[in-house]
Tab-separated table of C-alpha atoms in Angstrom:
chain	number	residue	atom	x	y	z
A	1	MET	CA	52.852	121.937	94.585
A	2	ASN	CA	50.892	119.818	92.193
A	3	VAL	CA	53.089	116.842	91.370
A	4	GLU	CA	50.925	115.284	88.636
A	5	ILE	CA	50.969	118.550	86.676
A	6	ALA	CA	54.671	118.988	87.249
A	7	LYS	CA	55.238	115.494	85.765
A	8	LYS	CA	52.993	116.258	82.823
A	9	ILE	CA	54.921	119.509	82.062
A	10	CYS	CA	58.302	117.792	82.388
A	11	ALA	CA	57.125	115.060	80.007
A	12	LEU	CA	56.357	117.786	77.393
A	13	ARG	CA	59.929	119.181	77.847
A	14	ASP	CA	61.511	115.785	77.502
A	15	GLU	CA	59.700	114.920	74.369
A	16	ASP	CA	60.719	118.241	72.911
A	17	LEU	CA	64.413	117.773	73.743
A	18	LYS	CA	64.395	114.169	72.480
A	19	LEU	CA	63.115	115.317	69.029
A	20	ARG	CA	65.591	118.121	69.041
A	21	ASP	CA	68.482	115.801	69.462
A	22	GLU	CA	67.171	113.482	66.740
A	23	LEU	CA	66.913	116.374	64.355
A	24	ILE	CA	70.462	117.472	65.132
A	25	GLU	CA	71.706	113.986	64.484
A	26	GLN	CA	69.880	113.863	61.148
A	27	GLY	CA	71.135	117.415	60.148
A	28	ARG	CA	67.611	118.702	60.008
A	29	LEU	CA	67.706	121.394	62.664
A	30	SER	CA	69.100	124.370	60.785
A	31	GLU	CA	67.236	123.991	57.549
A	32	GLY	CA	64.079	125.764	58.668
A	33	TYR	CA	61.177	124.919	61.022
A	34	ASP	CA	61.022	121.057	60.699
A	35	PRO	CA	57.288	120.102	60.274
A	36	GLU	CA	57.680	117.248	62.797
A	37	MET	CA	59.089	119.666	65.379
A	38	GLU	CA	56.346	122.298	64.601
A	39	ASP	CA	53.590	119.617	65.038
A	40	LEU	CA	55.179	118.579	68.484
A	41	HIS	CA	55.541	122.232	69.608
A	42	ASN	CA	51.914	122.944	68.628
A	43	LYS	CA	50.685	119.873	70.525
A	44	ASN	CA	52.759	120.782	73.636
A	45	ALA	CA	51.484	124.384	73.523
A	46	GLU	CA	47.801	123.102	73.413
A	47	ILE	CA	48.394	120.871	76.467
A	48	LEU	CA	50.316	123.557	78.444
A	49	ASP	CA	47.560	126.199	77.577
A	50	GLU	CA	45.000	123.759	79.153
A	51	ILE	CA	47.168	123.625	82.180
A	52	ILE	CA	47.580	127.337	82.439
A	53	ASN	CA	43.843	127.818	82.001
A	54	ASP	CA	43.450	125.592	85.097
A	55	ILE	CA	46.223	126.854	87.441
A	56	GLY	CA	47.502	130.034	85.908
A	57	TYR	CA	51.147	130.467	85.082
A	58	PRO	CA	53.165	127.420	86.404
A	59	THR	CA	55.260	129.026	88.925
A	60	VAL	CA	57.807	127.333	91.188
A	61	ALA	CA	55.215	127.420	93.985
A	62	LYS	CA	52.566	125.675	91.895
A	63	VAL	CA	54.775	123.029	90.075
A	64	GLY	CA	58.303	123.178	91.411
A	65	LYS	CA	61.458	124.610	89.817
A	66	GLU	CA	62.096	121.870	87.224
A	67	ALA	CA	58.498	121.994	85.972
A	68	CYS	CA	58.481	125.830	85.986
A	69	GLU	CA	61.596	125.801	83.816
A	70	ALA	CA	60.126	123.020	81.632
A	71	ALA	CA	56.935	125.129	81.088
A	72	TRP	CA	59.027	128.121	79.921
A	73	LEU	CA	60.845	125.890	77.450
A	74	VAL	CA	57.549	124.745	75.978
A	75	ILE	CA	56.289	128.307	75.795
A	76	GLN	CA	59.646	129.497	74.269
A	77	HIS	CA	59.246	126.703	71.491
A	78	SER	CA	55.619	127.364	70.739
A	79	ILE	CA	56.526	129.810	67.896
A	80	SER	CA	53.600	128.892	65.693
A	81	GLN	CA	51.228	130.180	68.388
A	82	PRO	CA	51.712	133.965	68.638
A	83	SER	CA	48.573	134.547	70.808
A	84	PHE	CA	49.661	131.826	73.277
A	85	MET	CA	53.118	133.196	73.450
A	86	ARG	CA	51.893	136.734	74.092
A	87	LYS	CA	49.343	135.469	76.692
A	88	CYS	CA	52.272	133.681	78.549
A	89	LYS	CA	54.470	136.682	78.332
A	90	ASN	CA	51.780	138.809	80.040
A	91	LEU	CA	51.391	136.087	82.764
A	92	LEU	CA	55.082	135.700	83.158
A	93	GLU	CA	55.563	139.447	83.653
A	94	LEU	CA	53.015	139.376	86.534
A	95	ALA	CA	54.732	136.426	88.078
A	96	VAL	CA	58.141	138.127	87.844
A	97	LYS	CA	56.659	141.337	89.443
A	98	GLU	CA	55.550	139.106	92.287
A	99	ASN	CA	58.874	137.415	92.544
A	100	LEU	CA	57.315	134.013	91.558
A	101	ALA	CA	59.276	133.499	88.212
A	102	ASP	CA	62.822	134.114	86.900
A	103	LYS	CA	63.654	137.476	85.203
A	104	LYS	CA	65.859	135.649	82.736
A	105	SER	CA	62.883	133.623	81.506
A	106	LEU	CA	60.996	136.767	80.804
A	107	ALA	CA	64.049	138.265	79.054
A	108	TYR	CA	64.331	135.185	76.637
A	109	LEU	CA	60.543	135.156	75.949
A	110	THR	CA	60.438	138.986	75.399
A	111	ASP	CA	63.261	138.652	72.855
A	112	ARG	CA	61.790	135.746	71.112
A	113	ILE	CA	58.491	137.461	70.587
A	114	ALA	CA	60.323	140.621	69.365
A	115	VAL	CA	62.416	138.628	66.809
A	116	LEU	CA	59.401	136.725	65.593
A	117	SER	CA	57.544	140.071	65.185
A	118	GLY	CA	60.504	141.580	63.194
A	119	GLU	CA	61.481	143.959	66.060
A	120	PRO	CA	64.868	144.476	67.799
A	121	GLN	CA	65.488	142.363	70.952
A	122	LYS	CA	66.458	143.902	74.279
A	123	TYR	CA	68.588	141.299	75.746
A	124	GLY	CA	70.364	139.655	72.764
A	125	THR	CA	69.210	136.237	73.671
A	126	GLN	CA	68.026	135.123	70.241
A	127	PHE	CA	70.524	133.988	67.624
A	128	ASP	CA	70.480	132.964	63.966
A	129	TRP	CA	72.882	131.883	61.192
A	130	ASP	CA	74.810	134.558	59.155
A	131	GLU	CA	76.380	134.287	55.733
A	132	SER	CA	79.705	133.154	57.276
A	133	GLY	CA	78.052	130.072	58.851
A	134	LYS	CA	78.290	131.506	62.425
A	135	LEU	CA	75.340	132.090	64.949
A	136	VAL	CA	75.061	135.747	65.568
A	137	PRO	CA	72.531	137.630	67.746
A	138	ASN	CA	69.287	138.678	66.075
A	139	LEU	CA	68.820	142.365	65.441
A	140	TYR	CA	69.178	144.407	68.741
A	141	ASP	CA	69.219	148.070	69.539
A	142	ASP	CA	72.526	149.078	71.120
A	143	LEU	CA	75.386	146.732	72.332
A	144	ASN	CA	76.096	148.733	75.492
A	145	ASP	CA	72.376	148.999	76.486
A	146	VAL	CA	71.896	145.190	75.703
A	147	ASN	CA	74.919	144.355	78.004
A	148	LEU	CA	73.554	146.661	80.703
A	149	ARG	CA	70.199	144.951	80.654
A	150	ARG	CA	71.799	141.582	80.510
A	151	SER	CA	73.900	142.366	83.570
A	152	ALA	CA	70.949	143.691	85.498
A	153	ILE	CA	69.227	140.210	85.318
A	154	GLY	CA	72.485	138.063	85.834
A	155	LEU	CA	73.388	137.417	82.247
A	156	ASN	CA	76.902	137.490	80.884
A	157	THR	CA	77.885	139.891	78.203
A	158	LEU	CA	76.532	139.369	74.538
A	159	GLU	CA	80.111	138.937	73.454
A	160	LYS	CA	80.704	136.007	75.808
A	161	GLN	CA	77.233	134.452	75.106
A	162	THR	CA	78.007	134.696	71.385
A	163	ALA	CA	81.230	132.672	71.869
A	164	LEU	CA	79.417	130.149	74.184
A	165	ILE	CA	76.641	129.598	71.615
A	166	ASN	CA	79.039	128.991	68.804
A	167	GLN	CA	81.066	126.610	70.954
A	168	ARG	CA	77.891	124.673	71.698
A	169	VAL	CA	76.948	124.548	68.052
A	170	LYS	CA	80.439	123.081	67.292
A	171	GLU	CA	80.164	120.437	70.072
A	172	GLU	CA	76.629	119.479	68.777
A	173	HIS	CA	78.009	119.223	65.354
A	174	GLN	CA	75.186	121.640	64.080
A	175	LEU	CA	75.639	122.962	60.535
A	176	PRO	CA	74.355	126.221	59.056
A	177	PRO	CA	71.598	125.966	56.419
A	178	ASP	CA	72.651	124.754	53.011
A	179	ASN	CA	70.855	127.731	51.376
A	180	LEU	CA	70.546	130.586	53.872
A	181	ALA	CA	68.661	132.917	51.587
A	182	LYS	CA	66.049	130.235	50.782
A	183	ARG	CA	65.775	129.344	54.493
A	184	ASN	CA	65.290	132.918	55.506
A	185	ALA	CA	62.686	133.514	52.684
A	186	SER	CA	60.781	130.440	53.888
A	187	MET	CA	60.847	131.644	57.471
A	188	ILE	CA	59.417	134.969	56.351
A	189	GLU	CA	56.533	133.156	54.504
A	190	TRP	CA	56.024	130.965	57.698
A	191	LYS	CA	55.919	134.114	60.146
A	192	ILE	CA	53.248	135.639	57.798
A	193	LYS	CA	51.356	132.369	57.667
A	194	VAL	CA	51.105	131.911	61.468
A	195	GLY	CA	50.445	135.540	62.245
A	196	TRP	CA	53.778	137.123	63.434
A	197	LEU	CA	54.005	139.568	60.533
């Protein structure tokens, strides 16, 4: 295991989560993709991409469990980088096939890419605000199929996950966007600009 690289990856995660907490406190998390957060996510993706070019996908064997999970978080948050996310998904798929990475991480990344691309998700891991001010799963194909896929990789039902997500949002004092239609329109513009649509 490469301890120095592991520390570097964990530092990226820590910086990301620190900024997220600050944005929640300031009420800036739900109003769209905050420019400060986007800048940090892009910087982190660039650093992680260099690491991946050197060592391949950062599996548990290469960087340890904590750094492997931290790398996944950085990838999951690098939403302005479609090529990087797709590259990482392909590498993660290989790692999962070789039992070197977690199937749940692959499910979350697969769904994130699908949602950003305007396609239905397979596992129901991605949520967004609805008109009633609740977080609901983004578009998915069939509830029964989603729950079967979730169960196969050790996730709870989508119904239970939806309740947990909304409980966490309440505990974190997150608020829905002031103007959901405006936020959604700006997100579509952003997806086109960065190359998802």
